PDB file of N, CA, C and O in Angstrom:
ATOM      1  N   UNK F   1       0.847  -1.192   0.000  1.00  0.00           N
ATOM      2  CA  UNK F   1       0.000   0.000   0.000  1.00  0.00           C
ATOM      3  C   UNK F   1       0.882   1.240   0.000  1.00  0.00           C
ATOM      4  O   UNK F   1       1.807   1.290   0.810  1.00  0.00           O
ATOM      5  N   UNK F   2       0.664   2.263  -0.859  1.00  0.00           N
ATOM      6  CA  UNK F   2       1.511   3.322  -0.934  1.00  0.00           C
ATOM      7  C   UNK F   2       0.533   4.751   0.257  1.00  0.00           C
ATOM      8  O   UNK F   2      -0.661   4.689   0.551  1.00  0.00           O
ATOM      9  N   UNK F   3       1.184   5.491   0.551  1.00  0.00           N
ATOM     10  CA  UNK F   3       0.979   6.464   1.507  1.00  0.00           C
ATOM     11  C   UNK F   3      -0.702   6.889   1.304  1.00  0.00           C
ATOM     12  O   UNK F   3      -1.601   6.906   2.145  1.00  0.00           O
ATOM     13  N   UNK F   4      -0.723   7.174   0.047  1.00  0.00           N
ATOM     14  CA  UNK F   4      -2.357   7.942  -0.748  1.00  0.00           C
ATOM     15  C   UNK F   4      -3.111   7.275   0.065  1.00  0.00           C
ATOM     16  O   UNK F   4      -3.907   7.774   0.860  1.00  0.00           O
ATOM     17  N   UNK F   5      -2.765   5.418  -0.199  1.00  0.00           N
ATOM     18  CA  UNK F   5      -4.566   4.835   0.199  1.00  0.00           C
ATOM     19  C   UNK F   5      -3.982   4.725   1.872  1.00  0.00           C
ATOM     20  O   UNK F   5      -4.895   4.127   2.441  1.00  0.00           O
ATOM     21  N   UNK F   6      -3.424   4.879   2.403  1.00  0.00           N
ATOM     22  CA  UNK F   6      -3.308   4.656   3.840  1.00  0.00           C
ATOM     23  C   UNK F   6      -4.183   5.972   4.189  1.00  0.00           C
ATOM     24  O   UNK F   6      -5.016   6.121   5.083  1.00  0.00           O
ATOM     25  N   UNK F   7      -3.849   6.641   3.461  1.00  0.00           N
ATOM     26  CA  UNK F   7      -4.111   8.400   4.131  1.00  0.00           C
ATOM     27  C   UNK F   7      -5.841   8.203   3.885  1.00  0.00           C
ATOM     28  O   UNK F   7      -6.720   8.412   4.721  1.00  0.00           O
ATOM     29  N   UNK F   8      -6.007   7.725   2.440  1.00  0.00           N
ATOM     30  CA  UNK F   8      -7.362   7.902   1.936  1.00  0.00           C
ATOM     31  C   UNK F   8      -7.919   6.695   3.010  1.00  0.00           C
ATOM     32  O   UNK F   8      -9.104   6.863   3.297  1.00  0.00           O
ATOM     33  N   UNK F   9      -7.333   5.604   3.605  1.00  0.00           N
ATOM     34  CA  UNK F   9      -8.587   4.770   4.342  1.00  0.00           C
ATOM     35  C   UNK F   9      -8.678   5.275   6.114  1.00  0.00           C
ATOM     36  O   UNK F   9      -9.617   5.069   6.882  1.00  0.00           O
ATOM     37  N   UNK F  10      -7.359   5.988   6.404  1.00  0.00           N
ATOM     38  CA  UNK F  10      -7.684   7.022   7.688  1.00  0.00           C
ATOM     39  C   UNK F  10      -8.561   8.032   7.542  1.00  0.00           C
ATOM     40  O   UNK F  10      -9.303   8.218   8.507  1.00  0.00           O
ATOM     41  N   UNK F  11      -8.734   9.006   6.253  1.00  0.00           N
ATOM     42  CA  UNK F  11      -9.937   9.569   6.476  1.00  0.00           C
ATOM     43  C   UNK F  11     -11.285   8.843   6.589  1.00  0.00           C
ATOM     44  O   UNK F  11     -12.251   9.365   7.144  1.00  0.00           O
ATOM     45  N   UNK F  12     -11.313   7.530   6.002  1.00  0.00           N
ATOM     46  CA  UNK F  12     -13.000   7.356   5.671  1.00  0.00           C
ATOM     47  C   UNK F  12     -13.035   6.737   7.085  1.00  0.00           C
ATOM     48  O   UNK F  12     -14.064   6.950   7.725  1.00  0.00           O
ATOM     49  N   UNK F  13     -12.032   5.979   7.687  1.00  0.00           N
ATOM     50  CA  UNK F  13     -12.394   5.758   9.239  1.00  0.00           C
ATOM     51  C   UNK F  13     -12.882   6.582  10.140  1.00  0.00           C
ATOM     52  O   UNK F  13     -13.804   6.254  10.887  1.00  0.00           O
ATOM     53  N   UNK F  14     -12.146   8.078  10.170  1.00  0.00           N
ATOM     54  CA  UNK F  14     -12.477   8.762  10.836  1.00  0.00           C
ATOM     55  C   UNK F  14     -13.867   9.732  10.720  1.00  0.00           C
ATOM     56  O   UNK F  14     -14.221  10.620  11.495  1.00  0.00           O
ATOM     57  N   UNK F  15     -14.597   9.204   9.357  1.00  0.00           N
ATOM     58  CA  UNK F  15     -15.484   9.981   8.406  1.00  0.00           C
ATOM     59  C   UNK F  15     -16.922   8.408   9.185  1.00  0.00           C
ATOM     60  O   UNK F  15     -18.005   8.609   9.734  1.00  0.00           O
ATOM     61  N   UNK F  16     -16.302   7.193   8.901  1.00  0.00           N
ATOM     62  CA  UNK F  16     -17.474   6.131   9.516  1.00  0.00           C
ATOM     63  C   UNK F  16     -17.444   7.311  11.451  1.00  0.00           C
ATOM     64  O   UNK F  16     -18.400   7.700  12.122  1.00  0.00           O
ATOM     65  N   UNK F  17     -15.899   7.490  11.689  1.00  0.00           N
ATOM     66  CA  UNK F  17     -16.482   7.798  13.530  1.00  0.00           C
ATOM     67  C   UNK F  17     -17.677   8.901  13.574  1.00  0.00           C
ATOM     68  O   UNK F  17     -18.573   8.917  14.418  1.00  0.00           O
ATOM     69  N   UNK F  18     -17.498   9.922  12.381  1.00  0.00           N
ATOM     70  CA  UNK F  18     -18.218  10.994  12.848  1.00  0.00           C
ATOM     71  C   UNK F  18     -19.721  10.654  12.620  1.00  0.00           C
ATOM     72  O   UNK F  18     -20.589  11.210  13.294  1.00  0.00           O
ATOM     73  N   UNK F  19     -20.108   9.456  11.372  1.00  0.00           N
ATOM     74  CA  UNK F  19     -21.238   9.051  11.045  1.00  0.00           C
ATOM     75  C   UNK F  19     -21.716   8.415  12.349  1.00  0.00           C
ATOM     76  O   UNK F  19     -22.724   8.668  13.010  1.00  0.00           O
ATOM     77  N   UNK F  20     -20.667   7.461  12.569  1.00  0.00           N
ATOM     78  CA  UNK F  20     -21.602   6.280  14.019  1.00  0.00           C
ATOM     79  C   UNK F  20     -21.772   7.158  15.265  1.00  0.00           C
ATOM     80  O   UNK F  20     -22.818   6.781  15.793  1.00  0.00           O
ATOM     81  N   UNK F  21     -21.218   8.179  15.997  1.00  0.00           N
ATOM     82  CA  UNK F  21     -21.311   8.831  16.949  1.00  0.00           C
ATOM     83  C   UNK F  21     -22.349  10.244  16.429  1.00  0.00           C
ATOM     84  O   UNK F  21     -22.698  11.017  17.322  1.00  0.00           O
ATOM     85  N   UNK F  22     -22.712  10.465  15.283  1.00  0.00           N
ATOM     86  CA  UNK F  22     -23.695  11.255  15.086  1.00  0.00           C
ATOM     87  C   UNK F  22     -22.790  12.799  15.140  1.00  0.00           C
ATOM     88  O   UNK F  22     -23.376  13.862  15.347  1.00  0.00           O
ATOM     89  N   UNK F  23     -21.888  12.748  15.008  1.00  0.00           N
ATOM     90  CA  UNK F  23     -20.940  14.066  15.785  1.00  0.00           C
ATOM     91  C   UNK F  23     -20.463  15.016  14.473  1.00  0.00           C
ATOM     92  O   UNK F  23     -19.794  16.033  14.656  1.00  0.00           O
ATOM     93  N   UNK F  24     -20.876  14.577  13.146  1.00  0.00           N
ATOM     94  CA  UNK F  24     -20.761  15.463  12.063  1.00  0.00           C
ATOM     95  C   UNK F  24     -21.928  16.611  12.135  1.00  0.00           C
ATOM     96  O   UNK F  24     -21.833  17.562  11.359  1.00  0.00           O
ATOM     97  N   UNK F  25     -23.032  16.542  13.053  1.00  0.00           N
ATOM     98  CA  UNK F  25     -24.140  17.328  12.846  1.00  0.00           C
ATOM     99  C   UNK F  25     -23.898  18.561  14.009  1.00  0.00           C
ATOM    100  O   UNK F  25     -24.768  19.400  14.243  1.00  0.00           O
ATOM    101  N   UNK F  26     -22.199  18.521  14.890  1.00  0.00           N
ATOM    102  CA  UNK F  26     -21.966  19.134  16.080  1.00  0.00           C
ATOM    103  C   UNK F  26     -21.289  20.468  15.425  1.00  0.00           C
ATOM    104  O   UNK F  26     -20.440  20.296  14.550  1.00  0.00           O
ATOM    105  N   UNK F  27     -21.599  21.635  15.775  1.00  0.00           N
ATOM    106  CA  UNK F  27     -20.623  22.773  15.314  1.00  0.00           C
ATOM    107  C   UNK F  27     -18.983  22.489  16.078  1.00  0.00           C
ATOM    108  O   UNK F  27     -18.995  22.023  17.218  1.00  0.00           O
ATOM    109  N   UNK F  28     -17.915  22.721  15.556  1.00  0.00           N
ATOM    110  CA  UNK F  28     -16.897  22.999  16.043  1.00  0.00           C
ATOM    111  C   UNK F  28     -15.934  22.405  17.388  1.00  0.00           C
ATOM    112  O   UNK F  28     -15.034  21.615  17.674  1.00  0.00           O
ATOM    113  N   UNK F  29     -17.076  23.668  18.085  1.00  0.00           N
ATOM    114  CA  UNK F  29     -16.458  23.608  19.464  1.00  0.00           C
ATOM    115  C   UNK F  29     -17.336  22.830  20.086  1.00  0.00           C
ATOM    116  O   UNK F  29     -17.061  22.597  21.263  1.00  0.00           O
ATOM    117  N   UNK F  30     -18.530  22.248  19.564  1.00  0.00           N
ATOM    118  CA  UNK F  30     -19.491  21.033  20.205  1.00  0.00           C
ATOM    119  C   UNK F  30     -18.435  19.788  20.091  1.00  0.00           C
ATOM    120  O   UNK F  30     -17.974  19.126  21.020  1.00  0.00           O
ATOM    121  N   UNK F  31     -18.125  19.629  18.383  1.00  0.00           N
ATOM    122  CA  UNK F  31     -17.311  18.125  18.342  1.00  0.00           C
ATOM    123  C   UNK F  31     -15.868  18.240  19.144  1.00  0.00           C
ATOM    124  O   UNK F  31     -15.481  17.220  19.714  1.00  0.00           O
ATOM    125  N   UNK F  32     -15.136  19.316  19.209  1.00  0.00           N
ATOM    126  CA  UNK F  32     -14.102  19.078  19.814  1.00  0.00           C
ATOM    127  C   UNK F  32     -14.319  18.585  21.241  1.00  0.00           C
ATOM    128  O   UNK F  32     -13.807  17.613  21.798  1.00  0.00           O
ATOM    129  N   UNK F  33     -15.509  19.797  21.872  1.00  0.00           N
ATOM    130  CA  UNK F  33     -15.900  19.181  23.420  1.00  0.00           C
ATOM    131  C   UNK F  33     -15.759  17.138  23.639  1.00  0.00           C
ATOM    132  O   UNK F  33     -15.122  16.405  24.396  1.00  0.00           O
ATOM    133  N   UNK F  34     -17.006  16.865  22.202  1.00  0.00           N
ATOM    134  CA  UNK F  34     -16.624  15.934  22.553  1.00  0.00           C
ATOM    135  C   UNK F  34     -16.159  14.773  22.491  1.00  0.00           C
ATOM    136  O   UNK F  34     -16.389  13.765  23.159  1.00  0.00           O
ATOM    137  N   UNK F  35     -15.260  15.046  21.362  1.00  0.00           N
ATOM    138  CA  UNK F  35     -14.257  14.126  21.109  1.00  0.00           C
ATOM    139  C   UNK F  35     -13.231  14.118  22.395  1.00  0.00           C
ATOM    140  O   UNK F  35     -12.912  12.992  22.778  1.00  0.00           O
ATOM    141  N   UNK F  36     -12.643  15.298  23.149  1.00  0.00           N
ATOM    142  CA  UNK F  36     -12.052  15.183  24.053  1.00  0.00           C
ATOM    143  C   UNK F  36     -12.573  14.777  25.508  1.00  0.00           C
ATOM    144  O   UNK F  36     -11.764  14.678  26.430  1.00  0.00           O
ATOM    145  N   UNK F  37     -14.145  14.506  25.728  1.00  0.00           N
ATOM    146  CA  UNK F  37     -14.439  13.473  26.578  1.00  0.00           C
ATOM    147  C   UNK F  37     -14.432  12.264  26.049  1.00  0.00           C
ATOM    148  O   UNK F  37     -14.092  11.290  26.721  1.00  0.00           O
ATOM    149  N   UNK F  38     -14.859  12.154  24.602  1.00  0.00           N
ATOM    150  CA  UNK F  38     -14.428  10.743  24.524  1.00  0.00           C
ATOM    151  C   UNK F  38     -13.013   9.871  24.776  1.00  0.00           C
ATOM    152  O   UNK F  38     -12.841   8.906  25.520  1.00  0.00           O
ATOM    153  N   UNK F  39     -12.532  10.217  24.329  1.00  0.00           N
ATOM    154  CA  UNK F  39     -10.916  10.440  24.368  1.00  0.00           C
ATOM    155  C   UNK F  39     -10.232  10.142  25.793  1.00  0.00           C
ATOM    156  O   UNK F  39      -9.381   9.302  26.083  1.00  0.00           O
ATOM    157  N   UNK F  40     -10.928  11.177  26.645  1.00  0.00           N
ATOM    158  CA  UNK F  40     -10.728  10.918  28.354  1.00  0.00           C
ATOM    159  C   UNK F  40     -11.526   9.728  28.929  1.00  0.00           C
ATOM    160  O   UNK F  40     -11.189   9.170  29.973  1.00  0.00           O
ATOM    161  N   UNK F  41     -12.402   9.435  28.330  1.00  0.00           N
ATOM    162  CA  UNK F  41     -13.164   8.224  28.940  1.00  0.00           C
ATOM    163  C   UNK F  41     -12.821   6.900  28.181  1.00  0.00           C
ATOM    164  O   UNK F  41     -13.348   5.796  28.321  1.00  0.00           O
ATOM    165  N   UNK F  42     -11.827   7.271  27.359  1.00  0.00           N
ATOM    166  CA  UNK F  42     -11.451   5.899  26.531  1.00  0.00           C
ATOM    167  C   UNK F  42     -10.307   5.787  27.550  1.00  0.00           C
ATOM    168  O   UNK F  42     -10.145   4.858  28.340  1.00  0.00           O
ATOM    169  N   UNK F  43      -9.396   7.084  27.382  1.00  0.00           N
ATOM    170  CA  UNK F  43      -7.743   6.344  28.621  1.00  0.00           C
ATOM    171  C   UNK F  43      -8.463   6.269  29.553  1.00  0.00           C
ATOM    172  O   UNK F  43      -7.868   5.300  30.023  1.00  0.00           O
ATOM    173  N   UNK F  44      -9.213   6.435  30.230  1.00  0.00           N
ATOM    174  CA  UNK F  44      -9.954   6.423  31.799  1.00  0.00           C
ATOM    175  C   UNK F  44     -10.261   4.317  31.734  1.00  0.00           C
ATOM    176  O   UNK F  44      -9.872   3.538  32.605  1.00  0.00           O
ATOM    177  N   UNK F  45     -10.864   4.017  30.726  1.00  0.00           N
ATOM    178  CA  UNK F  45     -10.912   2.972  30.729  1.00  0.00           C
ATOM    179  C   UNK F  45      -9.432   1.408  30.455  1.00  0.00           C
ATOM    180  O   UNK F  45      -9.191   0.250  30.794  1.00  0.00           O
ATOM    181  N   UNK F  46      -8.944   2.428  29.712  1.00  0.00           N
ATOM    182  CA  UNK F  46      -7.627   1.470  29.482  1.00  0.00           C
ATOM    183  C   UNK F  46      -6.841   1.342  30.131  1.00  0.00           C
ATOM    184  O   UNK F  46      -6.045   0.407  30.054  1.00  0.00           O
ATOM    185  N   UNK F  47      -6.808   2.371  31.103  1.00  0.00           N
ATOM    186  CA  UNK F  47      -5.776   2.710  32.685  1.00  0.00           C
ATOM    187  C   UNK F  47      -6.417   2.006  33.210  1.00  0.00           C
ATOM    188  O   UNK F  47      -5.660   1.060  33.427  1.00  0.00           O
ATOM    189  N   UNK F  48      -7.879   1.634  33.826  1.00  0.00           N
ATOM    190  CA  UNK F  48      -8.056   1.103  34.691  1.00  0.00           C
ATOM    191  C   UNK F  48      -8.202  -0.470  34.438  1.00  0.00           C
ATOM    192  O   UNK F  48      -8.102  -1.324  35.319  1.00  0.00           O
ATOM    193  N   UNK F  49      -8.430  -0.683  33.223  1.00  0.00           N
ATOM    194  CA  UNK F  49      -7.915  -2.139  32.907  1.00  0.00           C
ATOM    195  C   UNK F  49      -7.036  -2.566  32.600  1.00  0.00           C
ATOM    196  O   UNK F  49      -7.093  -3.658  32.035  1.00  0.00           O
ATOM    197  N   UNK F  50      -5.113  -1.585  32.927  1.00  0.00           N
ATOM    198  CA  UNK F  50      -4.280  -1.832  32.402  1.00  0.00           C
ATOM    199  C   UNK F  50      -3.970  -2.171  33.865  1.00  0.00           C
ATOM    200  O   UNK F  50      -3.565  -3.325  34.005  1.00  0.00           O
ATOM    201  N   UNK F  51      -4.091  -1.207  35.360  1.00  0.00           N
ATOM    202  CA  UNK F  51      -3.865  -1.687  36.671  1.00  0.00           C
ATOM    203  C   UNK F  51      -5.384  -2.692  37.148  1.00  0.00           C
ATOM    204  O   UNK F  51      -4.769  -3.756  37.070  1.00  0.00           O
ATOM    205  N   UNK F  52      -6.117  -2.923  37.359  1.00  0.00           N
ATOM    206  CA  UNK F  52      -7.104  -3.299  38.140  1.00  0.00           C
ATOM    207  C   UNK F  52      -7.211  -4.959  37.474  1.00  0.00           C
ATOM    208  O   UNK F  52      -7.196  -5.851  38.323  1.00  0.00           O
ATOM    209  N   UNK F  53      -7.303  -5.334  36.179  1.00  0.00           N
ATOM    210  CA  UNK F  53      -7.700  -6.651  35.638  1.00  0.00           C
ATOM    211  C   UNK F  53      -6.269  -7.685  35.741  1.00  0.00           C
ATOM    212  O   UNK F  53      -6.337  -8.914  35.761  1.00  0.00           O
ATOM    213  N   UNK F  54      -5.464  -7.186  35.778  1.00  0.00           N
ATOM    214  CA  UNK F  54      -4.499  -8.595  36.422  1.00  0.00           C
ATOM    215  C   UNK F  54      -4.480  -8.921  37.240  1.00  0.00           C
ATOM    216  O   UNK F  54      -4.109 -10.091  37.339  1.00  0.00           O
ATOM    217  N   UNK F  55      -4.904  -8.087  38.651  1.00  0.00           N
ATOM    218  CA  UNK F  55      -4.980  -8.258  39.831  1.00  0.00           C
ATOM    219  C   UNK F  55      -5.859  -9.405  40.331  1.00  0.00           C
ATOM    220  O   UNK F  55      -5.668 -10.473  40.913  1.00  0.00           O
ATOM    221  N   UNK F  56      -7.413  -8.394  39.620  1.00  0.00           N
ATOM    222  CA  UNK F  56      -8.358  -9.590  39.505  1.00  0.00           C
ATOM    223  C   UNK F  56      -8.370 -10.976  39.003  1.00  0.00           C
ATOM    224  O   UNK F  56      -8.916 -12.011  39.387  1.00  0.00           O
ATOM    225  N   UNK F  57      -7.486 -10.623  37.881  1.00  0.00           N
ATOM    226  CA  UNK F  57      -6.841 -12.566  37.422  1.00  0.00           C
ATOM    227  C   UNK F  57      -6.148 -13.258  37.972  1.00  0.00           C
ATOM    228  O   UNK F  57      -6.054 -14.460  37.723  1.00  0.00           O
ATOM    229  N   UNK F  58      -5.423 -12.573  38.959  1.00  0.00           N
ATOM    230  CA  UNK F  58      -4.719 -13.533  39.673  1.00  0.00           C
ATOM    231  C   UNK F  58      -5.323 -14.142  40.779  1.00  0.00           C
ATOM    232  O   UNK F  58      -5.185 -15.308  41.148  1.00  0.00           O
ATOM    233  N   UNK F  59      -6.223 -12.971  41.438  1.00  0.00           N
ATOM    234  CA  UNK F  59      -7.073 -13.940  42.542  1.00  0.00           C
ATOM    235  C   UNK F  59      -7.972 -14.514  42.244  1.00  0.00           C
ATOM    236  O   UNK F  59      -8.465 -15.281  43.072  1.00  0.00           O
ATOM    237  N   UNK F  60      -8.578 -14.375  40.889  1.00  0.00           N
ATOM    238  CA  UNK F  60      -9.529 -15.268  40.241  1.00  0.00           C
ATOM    239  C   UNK F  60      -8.806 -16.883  40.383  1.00  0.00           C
ATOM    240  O   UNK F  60      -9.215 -17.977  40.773  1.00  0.00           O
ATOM    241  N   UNK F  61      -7.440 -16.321  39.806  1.00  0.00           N
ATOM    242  CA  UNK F  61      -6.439 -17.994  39.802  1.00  0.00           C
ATOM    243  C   UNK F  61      -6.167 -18.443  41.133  1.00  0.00           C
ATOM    244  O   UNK F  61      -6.238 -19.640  41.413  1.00  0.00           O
ATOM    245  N   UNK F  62      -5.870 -17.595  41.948  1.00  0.00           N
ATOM    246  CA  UNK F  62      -5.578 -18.101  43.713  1.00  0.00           C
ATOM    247  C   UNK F  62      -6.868 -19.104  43.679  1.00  0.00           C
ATOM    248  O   UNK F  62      -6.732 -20.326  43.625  1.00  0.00           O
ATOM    249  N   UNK F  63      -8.112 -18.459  43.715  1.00  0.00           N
ATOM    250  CA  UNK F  63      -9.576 -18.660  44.001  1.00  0.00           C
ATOM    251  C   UNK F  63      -9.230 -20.014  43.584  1.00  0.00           C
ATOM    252  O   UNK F  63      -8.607 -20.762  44.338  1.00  0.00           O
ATOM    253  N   UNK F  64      -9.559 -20.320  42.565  1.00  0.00           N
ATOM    254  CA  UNK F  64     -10.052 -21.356  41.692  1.00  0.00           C
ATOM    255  C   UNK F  64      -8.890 -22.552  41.238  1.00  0.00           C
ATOM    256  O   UNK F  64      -9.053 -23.386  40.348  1.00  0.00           O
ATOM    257  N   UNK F  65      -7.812 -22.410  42.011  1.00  0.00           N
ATOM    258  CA  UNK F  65      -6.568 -22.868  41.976  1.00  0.00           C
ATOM    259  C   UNK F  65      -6.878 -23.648  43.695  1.00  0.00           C
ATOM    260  O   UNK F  65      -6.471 -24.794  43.886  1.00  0.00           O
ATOM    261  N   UNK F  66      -7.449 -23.054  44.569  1.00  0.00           N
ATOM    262  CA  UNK F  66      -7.689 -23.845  45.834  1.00  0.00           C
ATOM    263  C   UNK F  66      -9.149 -24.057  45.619  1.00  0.00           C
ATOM    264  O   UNK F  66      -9.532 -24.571  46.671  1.00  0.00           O
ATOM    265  N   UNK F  67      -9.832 -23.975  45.080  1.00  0.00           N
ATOM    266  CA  UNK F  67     -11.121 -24.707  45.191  1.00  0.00           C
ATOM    267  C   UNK F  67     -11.325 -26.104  44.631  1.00  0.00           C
ATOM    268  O   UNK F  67     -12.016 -26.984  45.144  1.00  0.00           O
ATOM    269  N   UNK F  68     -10.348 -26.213  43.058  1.00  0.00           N
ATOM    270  CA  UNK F  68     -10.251 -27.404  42.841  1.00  0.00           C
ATOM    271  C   UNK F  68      -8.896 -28.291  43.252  1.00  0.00           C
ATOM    272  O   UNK F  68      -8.287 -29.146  42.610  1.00  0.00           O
ATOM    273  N   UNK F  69      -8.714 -27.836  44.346  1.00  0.00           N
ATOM    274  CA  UNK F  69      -7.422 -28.600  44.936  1.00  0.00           C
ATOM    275  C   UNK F  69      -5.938 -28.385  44.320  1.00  0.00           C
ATOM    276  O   UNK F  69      -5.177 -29.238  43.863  1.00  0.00           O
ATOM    277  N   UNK F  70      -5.793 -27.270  44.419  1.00  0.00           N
ATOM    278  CA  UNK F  70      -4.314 -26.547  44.204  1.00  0.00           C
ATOM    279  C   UNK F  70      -3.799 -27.134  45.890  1.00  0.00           C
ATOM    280  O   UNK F  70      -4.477 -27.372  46.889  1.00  0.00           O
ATOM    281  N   UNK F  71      -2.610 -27.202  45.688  1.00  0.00           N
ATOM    282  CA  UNK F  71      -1.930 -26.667  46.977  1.00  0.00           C
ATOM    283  C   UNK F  71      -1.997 -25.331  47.103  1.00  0.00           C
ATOM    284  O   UNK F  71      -1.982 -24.474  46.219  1.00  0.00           O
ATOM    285  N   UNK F  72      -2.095 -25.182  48.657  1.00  0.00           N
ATOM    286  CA  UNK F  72      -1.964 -24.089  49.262  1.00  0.00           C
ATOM    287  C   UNK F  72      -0.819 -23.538  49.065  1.00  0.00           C
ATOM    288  O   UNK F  72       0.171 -24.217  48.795  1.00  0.00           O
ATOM    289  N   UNK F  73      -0.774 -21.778  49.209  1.00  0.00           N
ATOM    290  CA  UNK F  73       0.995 -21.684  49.020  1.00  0.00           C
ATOM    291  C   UNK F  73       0.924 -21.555  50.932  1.00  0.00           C
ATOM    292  O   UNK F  73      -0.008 -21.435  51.726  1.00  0.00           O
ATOM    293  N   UNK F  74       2.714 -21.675  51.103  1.00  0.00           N
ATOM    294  CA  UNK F  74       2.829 -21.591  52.390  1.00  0.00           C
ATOM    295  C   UNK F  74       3.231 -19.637  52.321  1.00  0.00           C
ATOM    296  O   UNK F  74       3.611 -18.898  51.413  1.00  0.00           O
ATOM    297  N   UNK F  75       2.827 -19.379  54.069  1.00  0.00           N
ATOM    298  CA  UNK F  75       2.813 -18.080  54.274  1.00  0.00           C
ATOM    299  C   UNK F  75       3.780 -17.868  55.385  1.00  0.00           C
ATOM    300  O   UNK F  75       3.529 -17.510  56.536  1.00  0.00           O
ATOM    301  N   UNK F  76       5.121 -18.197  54.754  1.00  0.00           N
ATOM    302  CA  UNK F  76       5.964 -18.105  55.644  1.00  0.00           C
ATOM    303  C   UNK F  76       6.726 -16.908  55.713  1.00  0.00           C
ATOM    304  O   UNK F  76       7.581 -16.770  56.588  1.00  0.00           O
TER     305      UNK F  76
END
């Protein structure tokens, strides 16, 4: 693929976002508003599943690692 159609299939992506979010019908300073909450509520979500969901997988694995008869670890 040469640069043109990369460039030409980043616009129509970003041309489907403004269609599916309805946000082509926003003046200006409406879409910027809120593209930049979207934006904040997208890292808001990827931060908290970048710290919080391994945690949970691991005690999911502790959990379910002694329920079907894991050894215990020792707590020495």
């Amino acid at each position: 693929m040469d640069i043109k159609h990369v460039k030409d299939y980043i616009y129509w992506l970003y041309y489907q976002y403004l269609l599916i979010t309805c946000s082509y019908v926003l003046e200006p300073w409406e879409r910027s508003m809120f593209h930049t909450i979207t934006v904040t509520v997208f890292a808001m979500v990827v931060y908290t599943a970048y710290v919080f969901v391994p945690i949970h997988i691991r005690l999911a694995f502790e959990f379910f690692s002694q329920l079907f008869g894991g050894q215990p670890e020792s707590r020495v």
